[in-house]
CSV table of N, CA and C in Angstrom, one decimal:
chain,number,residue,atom,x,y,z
V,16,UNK,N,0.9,-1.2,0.0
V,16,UNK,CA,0.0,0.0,0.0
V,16,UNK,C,0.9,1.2,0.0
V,17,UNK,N,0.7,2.2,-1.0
V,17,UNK,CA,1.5,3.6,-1.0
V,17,UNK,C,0.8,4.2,-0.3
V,18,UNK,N,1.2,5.9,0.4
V,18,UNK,CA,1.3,6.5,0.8
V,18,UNK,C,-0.1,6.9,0.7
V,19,UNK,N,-0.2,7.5,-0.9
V,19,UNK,CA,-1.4,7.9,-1.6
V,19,UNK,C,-2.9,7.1,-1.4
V,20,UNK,N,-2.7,5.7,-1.3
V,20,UNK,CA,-3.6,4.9,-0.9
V,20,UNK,C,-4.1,5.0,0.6
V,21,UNK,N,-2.8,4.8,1.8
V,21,UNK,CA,-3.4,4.9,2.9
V,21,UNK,C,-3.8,6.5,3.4
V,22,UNK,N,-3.8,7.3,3.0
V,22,UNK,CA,-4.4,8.5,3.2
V,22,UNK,C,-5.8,8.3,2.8
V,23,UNK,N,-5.8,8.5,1.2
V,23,UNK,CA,-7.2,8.3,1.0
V,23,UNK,C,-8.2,7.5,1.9
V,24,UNK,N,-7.3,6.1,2.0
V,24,UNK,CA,-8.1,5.1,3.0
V,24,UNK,C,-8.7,5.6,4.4
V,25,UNK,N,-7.3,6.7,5.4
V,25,UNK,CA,-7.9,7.1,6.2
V,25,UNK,C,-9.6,8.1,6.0
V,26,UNK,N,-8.8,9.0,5.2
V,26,UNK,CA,-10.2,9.7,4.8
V,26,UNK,C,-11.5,9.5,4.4
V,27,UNK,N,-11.3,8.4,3.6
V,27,UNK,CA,-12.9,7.6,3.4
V,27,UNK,C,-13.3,7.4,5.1
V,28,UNK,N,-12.4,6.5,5.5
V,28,UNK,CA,-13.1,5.6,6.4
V,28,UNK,C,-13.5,6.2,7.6
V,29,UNK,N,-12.9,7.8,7.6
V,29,UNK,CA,-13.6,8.1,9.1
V,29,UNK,C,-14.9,8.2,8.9
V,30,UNK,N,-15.3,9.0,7.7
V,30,UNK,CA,-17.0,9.3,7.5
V,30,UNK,C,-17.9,8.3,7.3
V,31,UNK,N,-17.3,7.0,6.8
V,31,UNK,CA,-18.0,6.2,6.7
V,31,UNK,C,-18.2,5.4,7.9
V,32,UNK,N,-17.4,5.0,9.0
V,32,UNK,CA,-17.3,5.0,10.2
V,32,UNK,C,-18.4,5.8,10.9
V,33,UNK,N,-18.6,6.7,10.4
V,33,UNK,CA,-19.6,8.0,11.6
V,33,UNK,C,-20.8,7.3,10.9
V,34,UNK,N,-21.1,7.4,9.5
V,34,UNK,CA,-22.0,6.9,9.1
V,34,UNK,C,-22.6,5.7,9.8
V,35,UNK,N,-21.7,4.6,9.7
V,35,UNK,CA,-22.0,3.3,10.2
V,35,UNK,C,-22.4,3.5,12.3
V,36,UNK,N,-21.5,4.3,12.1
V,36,UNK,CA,-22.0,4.4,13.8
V,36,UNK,C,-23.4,5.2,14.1
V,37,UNK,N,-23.7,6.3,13.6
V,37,UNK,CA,-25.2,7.1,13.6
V,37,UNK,C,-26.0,5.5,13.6
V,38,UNK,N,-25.9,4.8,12.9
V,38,UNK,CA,-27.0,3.6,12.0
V,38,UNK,C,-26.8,2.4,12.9
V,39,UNK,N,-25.5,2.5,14.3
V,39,UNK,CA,-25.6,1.4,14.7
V,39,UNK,C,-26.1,1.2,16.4
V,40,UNK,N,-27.3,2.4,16.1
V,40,UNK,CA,-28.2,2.4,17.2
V,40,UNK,C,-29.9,2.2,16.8
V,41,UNK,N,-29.8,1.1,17.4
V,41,UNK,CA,-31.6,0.4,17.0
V,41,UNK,C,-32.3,1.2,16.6
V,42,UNK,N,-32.6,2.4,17.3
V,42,UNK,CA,-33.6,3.3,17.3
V,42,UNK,C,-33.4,4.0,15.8
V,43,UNK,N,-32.3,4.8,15.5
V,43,UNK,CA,-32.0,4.8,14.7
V,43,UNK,C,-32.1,5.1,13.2
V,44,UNK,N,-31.6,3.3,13.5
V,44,UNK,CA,-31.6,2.2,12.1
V,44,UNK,C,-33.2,2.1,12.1
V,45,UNK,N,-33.9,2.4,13.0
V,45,UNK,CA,-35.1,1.6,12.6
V,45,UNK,C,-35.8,2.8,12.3
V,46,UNK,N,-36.2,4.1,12.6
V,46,UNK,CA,-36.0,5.2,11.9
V,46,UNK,C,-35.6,5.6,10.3
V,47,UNK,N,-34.6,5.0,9.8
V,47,UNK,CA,-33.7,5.6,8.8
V,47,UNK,C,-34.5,4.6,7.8
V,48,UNK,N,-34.7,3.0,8.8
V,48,UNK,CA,-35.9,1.8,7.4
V,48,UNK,C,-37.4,2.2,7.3
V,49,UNK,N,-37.3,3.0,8.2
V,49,UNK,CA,-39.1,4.1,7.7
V,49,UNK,C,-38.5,5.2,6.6
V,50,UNK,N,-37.7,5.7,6.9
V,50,UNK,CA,-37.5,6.9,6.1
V,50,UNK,C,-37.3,6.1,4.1
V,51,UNK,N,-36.7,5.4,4.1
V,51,UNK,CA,-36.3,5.2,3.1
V,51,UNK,C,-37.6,5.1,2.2
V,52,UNK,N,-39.0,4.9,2.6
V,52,UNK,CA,-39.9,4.4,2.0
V,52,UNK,C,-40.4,6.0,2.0
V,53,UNK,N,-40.3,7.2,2.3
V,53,UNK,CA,-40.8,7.9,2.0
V,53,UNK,C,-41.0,9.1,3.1
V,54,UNK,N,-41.0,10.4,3.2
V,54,UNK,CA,-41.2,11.7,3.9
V,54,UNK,C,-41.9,11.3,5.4
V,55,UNK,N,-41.7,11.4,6.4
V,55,UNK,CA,-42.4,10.9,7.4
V,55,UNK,C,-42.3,11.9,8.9
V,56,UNK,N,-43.6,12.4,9.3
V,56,UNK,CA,-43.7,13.6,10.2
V,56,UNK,C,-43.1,12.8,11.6
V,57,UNK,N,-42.9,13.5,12.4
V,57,UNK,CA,-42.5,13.2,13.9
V,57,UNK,C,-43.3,12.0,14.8
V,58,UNK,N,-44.7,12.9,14.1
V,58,UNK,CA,-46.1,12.1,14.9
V,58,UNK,C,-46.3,10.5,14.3
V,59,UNK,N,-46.2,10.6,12.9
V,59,UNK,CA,-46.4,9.5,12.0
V,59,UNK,C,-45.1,8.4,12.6
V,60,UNK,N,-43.7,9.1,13.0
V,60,UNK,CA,-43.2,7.9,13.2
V,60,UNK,C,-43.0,7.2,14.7
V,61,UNK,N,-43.5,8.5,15.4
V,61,UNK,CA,-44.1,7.7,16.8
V,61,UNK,C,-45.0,6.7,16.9
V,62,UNK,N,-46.2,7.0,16.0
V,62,UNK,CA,-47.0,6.0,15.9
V,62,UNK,C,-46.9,4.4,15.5
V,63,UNK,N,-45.6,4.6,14.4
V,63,UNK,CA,-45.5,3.5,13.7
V,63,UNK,C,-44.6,2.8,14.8
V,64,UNK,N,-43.3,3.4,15.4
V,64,UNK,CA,-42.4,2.7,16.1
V,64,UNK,C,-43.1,2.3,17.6
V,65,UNK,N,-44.2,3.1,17.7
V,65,UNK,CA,-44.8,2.7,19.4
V,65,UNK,C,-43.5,3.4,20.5
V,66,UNK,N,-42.6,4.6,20.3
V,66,UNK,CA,-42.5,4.9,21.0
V,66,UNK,C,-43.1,6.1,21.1
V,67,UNK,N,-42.2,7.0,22.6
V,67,UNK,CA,-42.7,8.3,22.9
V,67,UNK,C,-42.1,10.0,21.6
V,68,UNK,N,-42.7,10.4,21.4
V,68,UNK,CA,-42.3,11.7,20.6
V,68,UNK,C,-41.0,12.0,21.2
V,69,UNK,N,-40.6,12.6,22.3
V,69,UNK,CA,-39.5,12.6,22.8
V,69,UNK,C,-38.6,11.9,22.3
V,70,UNK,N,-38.4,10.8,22.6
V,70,UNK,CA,-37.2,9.8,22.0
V,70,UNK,C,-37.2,9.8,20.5
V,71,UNK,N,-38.2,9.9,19.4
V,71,UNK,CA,-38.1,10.3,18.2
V,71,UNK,C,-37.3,11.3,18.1
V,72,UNK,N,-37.8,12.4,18.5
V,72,UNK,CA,-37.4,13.9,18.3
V,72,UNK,C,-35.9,13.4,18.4
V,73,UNK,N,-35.7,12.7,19.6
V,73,UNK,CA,-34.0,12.9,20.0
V,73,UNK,C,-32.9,11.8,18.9
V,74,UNK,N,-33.6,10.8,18.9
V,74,UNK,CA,-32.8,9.9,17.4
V,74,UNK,C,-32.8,10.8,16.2
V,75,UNK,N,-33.8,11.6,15.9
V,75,UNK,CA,-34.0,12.5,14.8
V,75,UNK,C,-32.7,14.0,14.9
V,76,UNK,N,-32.7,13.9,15.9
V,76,UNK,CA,-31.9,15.3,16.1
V,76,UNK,C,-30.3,14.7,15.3
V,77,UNK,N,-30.2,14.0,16.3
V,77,UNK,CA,-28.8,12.8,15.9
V,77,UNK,C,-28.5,12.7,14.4
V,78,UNK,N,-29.4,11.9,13.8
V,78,UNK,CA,-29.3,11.9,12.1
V,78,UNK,C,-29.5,12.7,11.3
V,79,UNK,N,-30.0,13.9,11.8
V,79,UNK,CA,-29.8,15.4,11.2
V,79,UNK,C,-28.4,15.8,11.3
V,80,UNK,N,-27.9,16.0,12.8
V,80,UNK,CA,-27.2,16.4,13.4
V,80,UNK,C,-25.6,15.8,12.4
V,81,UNK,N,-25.9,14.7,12.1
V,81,UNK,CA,-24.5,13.3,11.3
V,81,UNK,C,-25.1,13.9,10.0
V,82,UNK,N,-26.1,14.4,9.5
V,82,UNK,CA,-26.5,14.6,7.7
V,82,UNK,C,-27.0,14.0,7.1
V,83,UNK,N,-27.5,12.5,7.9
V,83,UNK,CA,-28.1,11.3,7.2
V,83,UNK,C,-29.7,11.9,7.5
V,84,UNK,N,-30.5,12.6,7.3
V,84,UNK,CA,-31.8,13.4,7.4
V,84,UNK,C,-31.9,14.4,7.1
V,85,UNK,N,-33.0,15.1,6.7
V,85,UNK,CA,-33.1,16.7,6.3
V,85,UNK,C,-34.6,16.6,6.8
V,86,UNK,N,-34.5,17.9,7.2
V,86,UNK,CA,-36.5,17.9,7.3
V,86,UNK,C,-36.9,19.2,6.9
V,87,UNK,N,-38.4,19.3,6.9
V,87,UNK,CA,-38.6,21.0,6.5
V,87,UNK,C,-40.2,21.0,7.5
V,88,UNK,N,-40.4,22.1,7.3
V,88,UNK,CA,-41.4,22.6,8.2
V,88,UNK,C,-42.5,22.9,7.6
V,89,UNK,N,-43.6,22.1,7.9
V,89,UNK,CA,-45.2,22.7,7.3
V,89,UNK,C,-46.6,22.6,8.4
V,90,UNK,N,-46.4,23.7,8.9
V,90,UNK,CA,-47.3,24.1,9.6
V,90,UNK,C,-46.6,23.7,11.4
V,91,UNK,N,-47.6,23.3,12.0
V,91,UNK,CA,-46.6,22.6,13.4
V,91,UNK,C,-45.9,21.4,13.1
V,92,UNK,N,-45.9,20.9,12.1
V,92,UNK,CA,-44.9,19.8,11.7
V,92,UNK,C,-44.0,19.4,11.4
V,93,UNK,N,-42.8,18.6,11.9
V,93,UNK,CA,-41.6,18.6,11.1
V,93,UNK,C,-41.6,17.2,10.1
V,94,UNK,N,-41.4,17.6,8.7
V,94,UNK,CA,-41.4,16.1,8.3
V,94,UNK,C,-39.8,16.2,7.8
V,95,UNK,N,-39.4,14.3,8.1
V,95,UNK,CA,-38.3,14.0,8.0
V,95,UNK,C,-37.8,13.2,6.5
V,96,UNK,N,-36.2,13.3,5.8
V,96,UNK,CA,-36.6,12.3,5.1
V,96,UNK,C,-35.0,12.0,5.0
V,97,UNK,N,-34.7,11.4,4.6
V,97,UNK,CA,-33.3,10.7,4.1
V,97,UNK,C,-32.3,11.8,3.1
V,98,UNK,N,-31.3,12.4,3.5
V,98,UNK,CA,-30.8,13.5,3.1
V,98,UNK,C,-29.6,13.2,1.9
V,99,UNK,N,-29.4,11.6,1.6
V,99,UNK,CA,-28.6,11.8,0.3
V,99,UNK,C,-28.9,10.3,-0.1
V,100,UNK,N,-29.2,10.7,-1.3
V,100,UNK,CA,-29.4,9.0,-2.1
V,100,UNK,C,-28.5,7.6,-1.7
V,101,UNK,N,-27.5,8.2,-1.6
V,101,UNK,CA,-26.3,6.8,-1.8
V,101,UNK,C,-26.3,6.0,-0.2
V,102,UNK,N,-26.9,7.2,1.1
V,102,UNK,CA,-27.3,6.6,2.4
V,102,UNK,C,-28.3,5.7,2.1
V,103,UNK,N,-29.5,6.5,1.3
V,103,UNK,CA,-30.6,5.8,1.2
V,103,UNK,C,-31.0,4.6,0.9
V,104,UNK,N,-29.5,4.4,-0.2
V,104,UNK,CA,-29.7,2.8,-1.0
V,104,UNK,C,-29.0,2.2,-0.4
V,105,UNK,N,-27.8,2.8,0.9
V,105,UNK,CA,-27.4,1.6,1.4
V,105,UNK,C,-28.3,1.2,3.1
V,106,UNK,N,-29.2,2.1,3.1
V,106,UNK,CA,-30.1,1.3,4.4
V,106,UNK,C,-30.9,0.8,3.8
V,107,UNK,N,-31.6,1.1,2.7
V,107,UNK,CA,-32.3,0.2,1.7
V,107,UNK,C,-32.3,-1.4,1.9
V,108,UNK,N,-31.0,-1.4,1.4
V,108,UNK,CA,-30.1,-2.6,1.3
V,108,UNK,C,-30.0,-3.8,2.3
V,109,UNK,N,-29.6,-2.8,4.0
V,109,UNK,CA,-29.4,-3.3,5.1
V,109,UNK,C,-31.0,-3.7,5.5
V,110,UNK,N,-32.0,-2.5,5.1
V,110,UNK,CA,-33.2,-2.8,6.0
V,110,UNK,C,-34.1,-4.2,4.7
V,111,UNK,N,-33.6,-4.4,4.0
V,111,UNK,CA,-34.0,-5.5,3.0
V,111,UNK,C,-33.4,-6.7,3.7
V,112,UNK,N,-32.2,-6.6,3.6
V,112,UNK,CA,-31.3,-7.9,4.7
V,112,UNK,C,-31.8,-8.3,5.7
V,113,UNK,N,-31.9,-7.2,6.3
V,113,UNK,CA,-32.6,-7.9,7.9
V,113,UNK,C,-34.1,-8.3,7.7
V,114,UNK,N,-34.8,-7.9,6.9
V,114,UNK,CA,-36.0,-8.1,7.1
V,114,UNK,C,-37.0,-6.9,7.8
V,115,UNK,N,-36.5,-5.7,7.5
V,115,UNK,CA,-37.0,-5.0,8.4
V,115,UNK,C,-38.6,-4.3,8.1
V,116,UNK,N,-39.1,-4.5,9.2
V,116,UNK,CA,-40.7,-3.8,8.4
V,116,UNK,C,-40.6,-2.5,8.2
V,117,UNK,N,-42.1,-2.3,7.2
V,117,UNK,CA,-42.1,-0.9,6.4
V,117,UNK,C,-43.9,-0.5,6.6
């Protein structure tokens, strides 16, 4: 391995690292396999995951916070969605693997 190679190597792999770490909290990952299927408000994914709004809000802050989410504001609403394709198709991918519901 040259010089040229382990640099780049480092560089890829810290982000992808952060990446893989945001995704390797239940809450999450299981968040990020709702999102992929489509725009989803705060309320809509409390409902679905059966937890409290709180704990949403706070795994949502997180994957904003890392860049894997974007949301926008309509009315009292925040709706959330998956903030870059290439994340998208790789939890796609994972939430297809595991079997994850949608």
């Amino acid at each position: 391995m040259n010089e040229e190679t382990l640099v780049y190597g480092e560089t890829g792999a810290k982000p992808a690292a952060e990446v893989l770490k945001a995704l390797g909290h239940t809450g999450r990952f299981t968040i990020m396999c709702q999102l992929v299927h489509g725009e989803k408000s705060v309320n809509t994914l409390e409902g679905i995951l059966g937890i409290r709004q709180a704990a949403v809000s706070q795994q949502l802050a997180r994957l904003r916070q890392d860049g894997l989410v974007k949301h926008r504001r309509e009315g009292k609403s925040i709706y959330y969605s998956v903030a870059n394709p290439r994340i998208e198709e790789m939890v796609r991918f994972l939430c297809g693997h595991f079997k994850m519901p949608h």
